[in-house]
CSV table of C-alpha atoms in Angstrom, one decimal:
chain,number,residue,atom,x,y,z
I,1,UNK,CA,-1.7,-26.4,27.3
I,2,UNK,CA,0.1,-24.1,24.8
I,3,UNK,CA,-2.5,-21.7,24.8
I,4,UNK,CA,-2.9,-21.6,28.5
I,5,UNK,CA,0.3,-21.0,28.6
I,6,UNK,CA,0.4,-18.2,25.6
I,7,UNK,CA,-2.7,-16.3,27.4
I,8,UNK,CA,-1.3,-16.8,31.0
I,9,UNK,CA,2.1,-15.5,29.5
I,10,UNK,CA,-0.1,-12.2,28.0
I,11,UNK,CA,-2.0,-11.7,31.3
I,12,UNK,CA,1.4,-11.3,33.2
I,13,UNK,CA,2.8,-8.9,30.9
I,14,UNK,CA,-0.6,-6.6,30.7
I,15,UNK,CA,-0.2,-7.1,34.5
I,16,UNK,CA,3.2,-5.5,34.8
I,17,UNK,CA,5.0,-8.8,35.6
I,18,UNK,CA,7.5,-11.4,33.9
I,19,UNK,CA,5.5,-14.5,33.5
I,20,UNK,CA,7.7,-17.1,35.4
I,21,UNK,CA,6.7,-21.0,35.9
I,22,UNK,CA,6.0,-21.9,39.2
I,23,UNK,CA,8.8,-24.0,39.1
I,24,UNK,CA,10.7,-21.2,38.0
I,25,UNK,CA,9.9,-19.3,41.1
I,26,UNK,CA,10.4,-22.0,43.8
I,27,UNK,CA,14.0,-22.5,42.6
I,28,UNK,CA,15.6,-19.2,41.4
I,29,UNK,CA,13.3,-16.0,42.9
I,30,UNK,CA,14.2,-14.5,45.9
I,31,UNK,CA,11.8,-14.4,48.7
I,32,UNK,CA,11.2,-10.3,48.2
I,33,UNK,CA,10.0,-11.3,44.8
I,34,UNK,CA,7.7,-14.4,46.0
I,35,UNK,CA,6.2,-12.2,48.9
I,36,UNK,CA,5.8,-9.6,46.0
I,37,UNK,CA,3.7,-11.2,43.8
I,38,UNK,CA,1.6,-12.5,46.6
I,39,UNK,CA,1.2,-9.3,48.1
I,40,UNK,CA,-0.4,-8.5,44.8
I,41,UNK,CA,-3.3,-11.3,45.3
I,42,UNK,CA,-4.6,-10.3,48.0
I,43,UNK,CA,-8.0,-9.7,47.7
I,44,UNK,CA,-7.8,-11.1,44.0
I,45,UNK,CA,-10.5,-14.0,43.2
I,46,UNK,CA,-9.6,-14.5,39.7
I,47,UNK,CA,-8.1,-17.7,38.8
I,48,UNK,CA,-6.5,-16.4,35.5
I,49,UNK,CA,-5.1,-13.7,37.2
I,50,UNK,CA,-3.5,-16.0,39.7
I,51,UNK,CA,-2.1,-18.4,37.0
I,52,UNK,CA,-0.4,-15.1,35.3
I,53,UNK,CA,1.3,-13.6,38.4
I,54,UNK,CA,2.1,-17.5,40.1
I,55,UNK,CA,3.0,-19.1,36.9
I,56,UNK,CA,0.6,-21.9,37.5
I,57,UNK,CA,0.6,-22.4,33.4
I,58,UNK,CA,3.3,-24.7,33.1
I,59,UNK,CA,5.5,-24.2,29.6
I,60,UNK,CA,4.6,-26.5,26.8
I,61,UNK,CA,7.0,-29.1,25.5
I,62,UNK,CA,7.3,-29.1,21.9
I,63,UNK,CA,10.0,-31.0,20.1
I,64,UNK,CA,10.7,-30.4,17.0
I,65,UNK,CA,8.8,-33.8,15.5
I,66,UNK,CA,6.1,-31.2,16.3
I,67,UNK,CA,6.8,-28.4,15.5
I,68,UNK,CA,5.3,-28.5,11.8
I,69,UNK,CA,2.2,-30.1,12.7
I,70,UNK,CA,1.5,-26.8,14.8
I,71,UNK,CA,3.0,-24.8,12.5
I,72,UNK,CA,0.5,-25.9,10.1
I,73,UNK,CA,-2.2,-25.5,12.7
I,74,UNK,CA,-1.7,-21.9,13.6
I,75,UNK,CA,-1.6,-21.3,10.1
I,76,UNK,CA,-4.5,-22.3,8.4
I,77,UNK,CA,-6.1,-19.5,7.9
I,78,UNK,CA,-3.3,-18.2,5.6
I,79,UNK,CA,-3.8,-20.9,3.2
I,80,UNK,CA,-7.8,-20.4,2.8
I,81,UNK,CA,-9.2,-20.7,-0.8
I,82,UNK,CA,-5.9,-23.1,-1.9
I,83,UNK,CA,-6.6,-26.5,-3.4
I,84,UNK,CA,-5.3,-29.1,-1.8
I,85,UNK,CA,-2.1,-29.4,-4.1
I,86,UNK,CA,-1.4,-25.6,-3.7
I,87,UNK,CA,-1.4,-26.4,0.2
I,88,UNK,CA,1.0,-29.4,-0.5
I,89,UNK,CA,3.1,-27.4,-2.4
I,90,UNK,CA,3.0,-24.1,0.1
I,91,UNK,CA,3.9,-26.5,3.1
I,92,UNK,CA,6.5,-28.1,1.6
I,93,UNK,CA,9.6,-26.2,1.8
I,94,UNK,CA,8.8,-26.2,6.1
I,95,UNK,CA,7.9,-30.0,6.4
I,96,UNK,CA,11.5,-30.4,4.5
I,97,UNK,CA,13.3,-27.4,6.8
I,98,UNK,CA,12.2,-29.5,9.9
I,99,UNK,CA,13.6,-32.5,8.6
I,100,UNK,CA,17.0,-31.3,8.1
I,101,UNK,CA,17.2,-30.1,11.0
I,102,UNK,CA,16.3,-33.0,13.1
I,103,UNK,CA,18.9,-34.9,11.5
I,104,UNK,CA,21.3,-32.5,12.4
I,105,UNK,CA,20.6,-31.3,15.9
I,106,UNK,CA,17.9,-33.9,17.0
I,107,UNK,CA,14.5,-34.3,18.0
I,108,UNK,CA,15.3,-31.3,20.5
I,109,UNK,CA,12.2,-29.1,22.6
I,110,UNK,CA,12.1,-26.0,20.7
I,111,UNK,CA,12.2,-24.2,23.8
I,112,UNK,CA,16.1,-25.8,24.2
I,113,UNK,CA,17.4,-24.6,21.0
I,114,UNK,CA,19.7,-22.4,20.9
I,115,UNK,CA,21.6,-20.0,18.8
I,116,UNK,CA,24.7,-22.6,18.6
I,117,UNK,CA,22.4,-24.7,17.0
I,118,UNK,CA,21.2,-22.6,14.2
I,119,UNK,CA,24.9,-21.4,13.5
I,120,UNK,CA,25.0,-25.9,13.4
I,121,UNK,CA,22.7,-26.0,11.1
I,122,UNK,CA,24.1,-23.3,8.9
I,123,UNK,CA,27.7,-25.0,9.4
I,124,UNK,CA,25.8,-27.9,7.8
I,125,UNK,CA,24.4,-26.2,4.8
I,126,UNK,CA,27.7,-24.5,4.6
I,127,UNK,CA,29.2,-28.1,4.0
I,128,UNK,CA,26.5,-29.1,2.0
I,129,UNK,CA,26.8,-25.7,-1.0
I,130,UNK,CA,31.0,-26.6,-1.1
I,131,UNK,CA,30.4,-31.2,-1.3
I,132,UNK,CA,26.9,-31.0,-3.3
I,133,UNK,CA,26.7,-27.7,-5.0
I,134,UNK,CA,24.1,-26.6,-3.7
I,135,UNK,CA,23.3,-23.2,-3.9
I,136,UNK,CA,22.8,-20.2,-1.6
I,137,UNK,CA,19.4,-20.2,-2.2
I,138,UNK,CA,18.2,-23.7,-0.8
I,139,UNK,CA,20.0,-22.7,2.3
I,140,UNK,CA,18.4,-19.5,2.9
I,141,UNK,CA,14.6,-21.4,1.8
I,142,UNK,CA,15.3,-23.2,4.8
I,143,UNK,CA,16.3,-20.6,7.0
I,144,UNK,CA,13.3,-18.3,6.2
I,145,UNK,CA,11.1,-21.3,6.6
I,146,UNK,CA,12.4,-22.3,10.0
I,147,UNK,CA,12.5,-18.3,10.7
I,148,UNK,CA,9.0,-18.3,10.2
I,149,UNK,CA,8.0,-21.3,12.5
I,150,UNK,CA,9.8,-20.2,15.4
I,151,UNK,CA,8.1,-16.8,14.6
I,152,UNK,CA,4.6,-18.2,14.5
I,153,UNK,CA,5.2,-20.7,17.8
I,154,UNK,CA,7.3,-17.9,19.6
I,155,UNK,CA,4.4,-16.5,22.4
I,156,UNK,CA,3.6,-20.3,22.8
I,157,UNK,CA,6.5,-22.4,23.2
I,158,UNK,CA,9.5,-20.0,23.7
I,159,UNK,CA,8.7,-18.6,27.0
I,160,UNK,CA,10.2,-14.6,26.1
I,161,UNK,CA,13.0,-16.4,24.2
I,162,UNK,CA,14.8,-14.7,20.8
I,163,UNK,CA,13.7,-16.5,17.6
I,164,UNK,CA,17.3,-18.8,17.1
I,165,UNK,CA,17.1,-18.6,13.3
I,166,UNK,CA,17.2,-14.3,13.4
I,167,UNK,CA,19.5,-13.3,10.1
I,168,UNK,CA,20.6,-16.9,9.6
I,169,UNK,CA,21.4,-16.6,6.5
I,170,UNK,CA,23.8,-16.9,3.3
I,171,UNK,CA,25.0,-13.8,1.6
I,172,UNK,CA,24.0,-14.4,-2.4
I,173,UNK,CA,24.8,-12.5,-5.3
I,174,UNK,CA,22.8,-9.8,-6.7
I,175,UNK,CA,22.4,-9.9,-10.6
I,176,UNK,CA,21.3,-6.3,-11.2
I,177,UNK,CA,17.2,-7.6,-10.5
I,178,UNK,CA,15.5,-10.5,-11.3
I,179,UNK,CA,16.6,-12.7,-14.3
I,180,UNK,CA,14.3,-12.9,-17.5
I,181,UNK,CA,13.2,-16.7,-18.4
I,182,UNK,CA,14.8,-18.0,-21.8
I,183,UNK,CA,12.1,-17.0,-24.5
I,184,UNK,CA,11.7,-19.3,-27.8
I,185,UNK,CA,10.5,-18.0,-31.4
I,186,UNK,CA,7.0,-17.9,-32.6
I,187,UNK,CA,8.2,-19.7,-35.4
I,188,UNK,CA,9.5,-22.8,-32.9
I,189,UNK,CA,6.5,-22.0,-31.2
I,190,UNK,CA,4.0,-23.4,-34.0
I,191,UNK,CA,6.2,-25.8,-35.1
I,192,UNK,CA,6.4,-27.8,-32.0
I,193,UNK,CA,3.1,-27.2,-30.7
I,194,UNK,CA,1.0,-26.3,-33.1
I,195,UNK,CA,1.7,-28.1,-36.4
I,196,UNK,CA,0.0,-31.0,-38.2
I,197,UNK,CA,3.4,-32.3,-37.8
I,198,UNK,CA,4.5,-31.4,-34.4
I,199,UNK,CA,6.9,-33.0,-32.1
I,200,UNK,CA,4.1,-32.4,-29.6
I,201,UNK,CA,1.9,-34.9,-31.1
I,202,UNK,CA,3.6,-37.3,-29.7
I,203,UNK,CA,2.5,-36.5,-26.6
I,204,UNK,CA,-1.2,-37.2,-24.5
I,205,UNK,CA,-4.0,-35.2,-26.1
I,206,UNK,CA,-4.3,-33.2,-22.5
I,207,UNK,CA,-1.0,-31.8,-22.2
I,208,UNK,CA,-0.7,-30.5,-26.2
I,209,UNK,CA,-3.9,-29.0,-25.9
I,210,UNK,CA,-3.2,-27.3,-22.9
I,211,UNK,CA,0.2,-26.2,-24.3
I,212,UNK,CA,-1.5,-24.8,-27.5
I,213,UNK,CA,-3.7,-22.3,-25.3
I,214,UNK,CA,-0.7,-21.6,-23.4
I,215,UNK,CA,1.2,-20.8,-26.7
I,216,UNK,CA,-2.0,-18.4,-27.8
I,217,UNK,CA,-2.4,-16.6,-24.7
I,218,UNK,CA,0.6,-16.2,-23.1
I,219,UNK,CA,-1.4,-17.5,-19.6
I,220,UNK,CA,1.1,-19.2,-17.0
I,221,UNK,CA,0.6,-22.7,-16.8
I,222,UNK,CA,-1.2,-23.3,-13.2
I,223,UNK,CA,-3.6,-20.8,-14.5
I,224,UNK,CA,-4.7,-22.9,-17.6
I,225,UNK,CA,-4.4,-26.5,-15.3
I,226,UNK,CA,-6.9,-25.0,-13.2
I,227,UNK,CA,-9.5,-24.2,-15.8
I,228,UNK,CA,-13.2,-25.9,-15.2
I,229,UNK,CA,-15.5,-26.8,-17.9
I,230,UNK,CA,-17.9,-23.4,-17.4
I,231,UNK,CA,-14.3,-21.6,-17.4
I,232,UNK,CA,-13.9,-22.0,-21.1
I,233,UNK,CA,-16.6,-19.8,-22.8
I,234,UNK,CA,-17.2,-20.7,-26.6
I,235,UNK,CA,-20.6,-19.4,-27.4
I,236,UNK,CA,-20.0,-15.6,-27.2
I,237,UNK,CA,-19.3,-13.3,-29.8
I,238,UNK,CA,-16.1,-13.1,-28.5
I,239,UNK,CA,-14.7,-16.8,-27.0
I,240,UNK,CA,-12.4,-16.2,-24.4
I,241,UNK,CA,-11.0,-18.1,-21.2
I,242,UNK,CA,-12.0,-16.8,-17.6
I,243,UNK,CA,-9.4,-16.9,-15.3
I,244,UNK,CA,-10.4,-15.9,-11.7
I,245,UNK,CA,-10.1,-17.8,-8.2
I,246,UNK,CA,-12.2,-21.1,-8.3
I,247,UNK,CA,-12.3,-24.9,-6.3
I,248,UNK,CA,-9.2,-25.6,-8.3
I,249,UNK,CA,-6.5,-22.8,-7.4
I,250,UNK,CA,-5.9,-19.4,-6.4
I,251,UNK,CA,-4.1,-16.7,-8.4
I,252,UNK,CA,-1.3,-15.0,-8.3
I,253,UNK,CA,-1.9,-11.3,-7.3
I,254,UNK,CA,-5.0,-9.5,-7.8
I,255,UNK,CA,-4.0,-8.0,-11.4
I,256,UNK,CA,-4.0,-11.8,-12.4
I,257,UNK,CA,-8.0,-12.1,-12.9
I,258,UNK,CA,-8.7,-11.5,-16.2
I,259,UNK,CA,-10.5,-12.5,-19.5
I,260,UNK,CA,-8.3,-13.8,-22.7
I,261,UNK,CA,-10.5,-14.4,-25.6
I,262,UNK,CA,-9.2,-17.4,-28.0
I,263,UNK,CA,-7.7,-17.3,-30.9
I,264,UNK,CA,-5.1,-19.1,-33.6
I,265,UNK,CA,-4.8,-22.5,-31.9
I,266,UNK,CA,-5.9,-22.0,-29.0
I,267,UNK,CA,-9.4,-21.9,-30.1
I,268,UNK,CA,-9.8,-25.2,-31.6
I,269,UNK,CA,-7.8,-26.3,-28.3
I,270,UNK,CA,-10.1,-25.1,-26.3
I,271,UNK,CA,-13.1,-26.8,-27.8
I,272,UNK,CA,-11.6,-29.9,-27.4
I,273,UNK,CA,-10.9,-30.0,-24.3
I,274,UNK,CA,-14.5,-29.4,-23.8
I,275,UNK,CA,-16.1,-32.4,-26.0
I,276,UNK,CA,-13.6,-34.1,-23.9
I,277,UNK,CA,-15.2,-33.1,-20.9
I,278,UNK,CA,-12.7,-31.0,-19.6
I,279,UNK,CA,-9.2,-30.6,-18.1
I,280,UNK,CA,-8.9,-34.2,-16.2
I,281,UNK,CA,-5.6,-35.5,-16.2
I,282,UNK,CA,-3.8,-31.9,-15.4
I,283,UNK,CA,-7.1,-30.4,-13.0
I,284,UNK,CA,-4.7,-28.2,-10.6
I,285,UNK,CA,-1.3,-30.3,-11.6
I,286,UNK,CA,0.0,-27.5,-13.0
I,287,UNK,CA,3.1,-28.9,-11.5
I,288,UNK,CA,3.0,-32.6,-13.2
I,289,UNK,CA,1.8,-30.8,-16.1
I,290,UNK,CA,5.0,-28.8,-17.0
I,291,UNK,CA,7.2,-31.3,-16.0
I,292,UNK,CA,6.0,-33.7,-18.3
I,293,UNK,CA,5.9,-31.8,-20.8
I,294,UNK,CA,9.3,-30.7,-20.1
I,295,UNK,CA,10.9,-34.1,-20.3
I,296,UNK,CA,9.0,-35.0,-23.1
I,297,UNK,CA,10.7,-31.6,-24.9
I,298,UNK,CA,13.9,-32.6,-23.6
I,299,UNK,CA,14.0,-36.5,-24.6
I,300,UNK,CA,13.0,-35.1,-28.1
I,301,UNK,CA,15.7,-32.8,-28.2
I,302,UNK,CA,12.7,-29.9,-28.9
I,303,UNK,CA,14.1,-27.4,-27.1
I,304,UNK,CA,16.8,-25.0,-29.3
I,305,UNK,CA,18.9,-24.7,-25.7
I,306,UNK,CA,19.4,-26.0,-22.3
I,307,UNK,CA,17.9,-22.7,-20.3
I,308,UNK,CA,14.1,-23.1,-22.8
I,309,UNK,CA,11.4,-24.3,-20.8
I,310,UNK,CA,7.1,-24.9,-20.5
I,311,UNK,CA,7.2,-21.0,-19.4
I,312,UNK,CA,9.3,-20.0,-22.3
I,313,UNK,CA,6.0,-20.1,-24.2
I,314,UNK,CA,5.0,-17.2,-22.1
I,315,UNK,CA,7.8,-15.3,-22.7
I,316,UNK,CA,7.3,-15.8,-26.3
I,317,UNK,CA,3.5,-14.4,-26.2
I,318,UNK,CA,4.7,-11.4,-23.9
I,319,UNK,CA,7.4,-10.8,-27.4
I,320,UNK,CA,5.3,-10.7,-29.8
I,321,UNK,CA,3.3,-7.9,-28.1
I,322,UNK,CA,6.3,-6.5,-27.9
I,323,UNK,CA,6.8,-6.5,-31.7
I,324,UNK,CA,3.5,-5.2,-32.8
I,325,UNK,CA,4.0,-2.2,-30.5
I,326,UNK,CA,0.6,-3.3,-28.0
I,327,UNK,CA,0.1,-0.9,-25.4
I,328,UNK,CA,1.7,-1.1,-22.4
I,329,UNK,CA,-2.7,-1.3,-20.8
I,330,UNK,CA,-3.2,-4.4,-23.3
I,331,UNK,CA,0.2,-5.9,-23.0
I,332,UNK,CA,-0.9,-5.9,-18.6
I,333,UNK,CA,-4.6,-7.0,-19.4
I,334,UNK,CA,-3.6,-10.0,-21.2
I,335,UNK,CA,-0.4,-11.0,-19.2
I,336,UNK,CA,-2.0,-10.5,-15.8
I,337,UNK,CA,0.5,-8.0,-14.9
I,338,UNK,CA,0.3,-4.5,-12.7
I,339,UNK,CA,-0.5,-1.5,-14.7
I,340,UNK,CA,1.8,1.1,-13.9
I,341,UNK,CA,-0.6,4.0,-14.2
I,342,UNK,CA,-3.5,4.2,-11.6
I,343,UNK,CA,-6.2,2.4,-13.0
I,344,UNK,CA,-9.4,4.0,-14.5
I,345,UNK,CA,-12.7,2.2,-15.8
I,346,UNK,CA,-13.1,-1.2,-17.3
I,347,UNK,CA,-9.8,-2.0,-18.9
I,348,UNK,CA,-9.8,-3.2,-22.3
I,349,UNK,CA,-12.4,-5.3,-23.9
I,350,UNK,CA,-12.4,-8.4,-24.8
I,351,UNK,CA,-13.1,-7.1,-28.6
I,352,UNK,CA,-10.1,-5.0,-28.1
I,353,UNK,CA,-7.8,-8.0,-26.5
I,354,UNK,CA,-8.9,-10.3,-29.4
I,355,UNK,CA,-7.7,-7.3,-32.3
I,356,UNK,CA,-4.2,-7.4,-30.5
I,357,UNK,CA,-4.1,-10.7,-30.5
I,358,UNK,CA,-5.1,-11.9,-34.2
I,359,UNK,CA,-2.2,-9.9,-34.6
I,360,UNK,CA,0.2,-12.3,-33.4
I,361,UNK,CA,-1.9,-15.6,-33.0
I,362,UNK,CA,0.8,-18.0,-34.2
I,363,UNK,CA,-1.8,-19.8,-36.9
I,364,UNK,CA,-5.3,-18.5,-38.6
I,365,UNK,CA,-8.6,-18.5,-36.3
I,366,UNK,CA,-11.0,-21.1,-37.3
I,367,UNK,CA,-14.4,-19.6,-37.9
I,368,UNK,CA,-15.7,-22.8,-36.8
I,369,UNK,CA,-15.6,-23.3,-33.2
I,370,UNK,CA,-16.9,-26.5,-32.5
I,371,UNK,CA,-13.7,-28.3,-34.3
I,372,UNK,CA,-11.4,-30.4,-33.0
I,373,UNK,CA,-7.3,-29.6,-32.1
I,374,UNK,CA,-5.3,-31.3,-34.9
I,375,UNK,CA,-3.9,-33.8,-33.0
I,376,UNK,CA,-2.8,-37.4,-33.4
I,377,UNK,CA,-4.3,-39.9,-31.5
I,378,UNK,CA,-2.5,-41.9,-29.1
I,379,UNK,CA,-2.7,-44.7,-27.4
């Protein structure tokens, strides 16, 4: 019905009329306006065309208990290539937008609502930031997601109608770009992740060995959680991890593919997490992954502040660069960030990634690559 409704709408307008219901028509056109558009069939023997100019298509009736279900459905497409979890995770912040503001407004048509009922809504979160302390930020998550649904369902189900969330919105404060994560020092680094001794021992044999390669590469975490077994490449001269689009997740941006060989710890890591057949456990929970670790960090009292984090790690890696003076091209190559410059050729090699980083690899490279991770075992 929606899409009859959506084409018929289209047809009208490509037609040089205002699609109006039938209904519509009997109760408020004038009679010029009915003989009008009649007038303008004669001789026409297209149904579609007499749908468009009578309004024949009814209007849908969505409520809003429906309107994430379709949101999701028109959709799709954007979400191609995502794991399952990625999806989950994309989806939720509309599933939870919807919510809210059913309990607020009600299960109302989306064709009803009204601009009274956004400012409502806003009212609400406005009560919510000053009672909860919540921040500016949830709000406006909400906002932009509902924004975005009404967008997507507009042609369908709003008959013409403006979109009733248009700059709904709360004002938030601008801190001169985007904030830098907390960083930690590669001395913390190796010894709470890396040492015989670690606190990290402590912890499943998964999640420390994932965190060593994290330590060693500098790779973000959903990057290293979504690793399969022919991901991890031992046997070359050069070992190295391949990080490209796969079953698992996607990436980031484009500059995110890349090569990172192994070294330090993240080499012996690596190896056992392939005699252990693999990433299990964490396979595309990058998202369980870091917050377990992160409690466990913070029920040890690991962490040296309150703002330190999983992703501090990366922050670490990106500083050491830093300190050896990399180049800007190797410092982008191994981080998975935009080069500035326009790019020319191959990039670095792995030959030259692996020089830069035996430079700062937080503990010696084992020449022996079929060892184990130092870690305790636990039950």
């Amino acid at each position: 019905m929606a899409e009859r409704y959506a084409n018929a709408r289209a047809l009208a307008g490509r037609l040089g009329w205002r699609y109006r219901t039938a209904d519509d028509l009997a109760v408020n056109a004038t009679a010029g306006e009915v003989i009008e558009r009649l007038e303008a069939l004669d001789g026409v023997d297209d149904r579609r065309i007499t749908t468009a100019v009578l309004g024949a298509a009814p209007e849908p009736q969505l409520r809003l208990s429906g309107l994430f279900a379709e949101y999701e459905s028109l959709t799709r497409d954007q979400r191609v290539g995502k794991s399952d979890r990625q999806i989950k995770v994309a989806l939720g912040p509309y599933r939870r937008s919807v919510a809210s503001l059913i309990d607020e407004i009600g299960d109302k048509v989306v064709s009803e609502i009204e601009r009274a009922d956004a400012l409502a809504f806003r009212a609400r979160w406005s009560r919510r930031m000053t009672e909860e302390g919540l921040s500016p930020k949830s709000a406006n998550k909400e906002f932009n997601s509902l924004r975005a649904m009404f967008r997507t369902i507009g042609d369908a189900y709003l008959g013409g109608r403006a979109n009733p969330f248009v700059n709904i919105s709360f004002a938030t404060k601008k801190a001169g770009g985007k904030k830098r994560g907390a960083t930690v020092s590669a001395q913390w680094a190796y010894d709470v992740v890396l040492s015989p001794l670690a606190i990290m021992a402590g912890m499943n044999d998964e999640a420390r060995l994932i965190t060593a390669i994290l330590a060693e590469t500098g790779a973000r975490p959903s990057e290293i959680c979504g690793l399969l077994p022919d991901d991890i490449r031992l046997d070359g001269k050069v070992p190295y991890i391949q990080i490209s689009p796969n079953r698992i997740r996607q990436l980031k941006n484009e500059p995110s593919e890349r090569q990172i060989p192994l070294v330090g710890g993240a080499l012996p890591a690596a190896a056992a997490l392939i005699n252990a057949g693999g990433i299990v456990r964490y396979l595309g929970n990058n998202t369980g992954f870091s917050n377990a670790v992160n409690k466990f960090m913070r029920d040890h009292h690991a962490f040296e502040h309150g703002r330190q984090s999983l992703y501090s790690l990366r922050h670490c890696f990106e500083d050491r660069l830093t300190a050896v003076e990399a180049p800007d091209k190797i410092a982008a190559a191994l981080m998975g960030h935009k080069f500035h410059r326009e790019k020319y050729g191959a990039g670095p090699s792995l030959a030259q990634k692996r020089d830069w980083l035996l430079r700062i690899s937080l503990m010696p490279t084992s020449s022996d690559r079929t060892s184990g991770f130092p870690v305790q075992r636990v039950g």
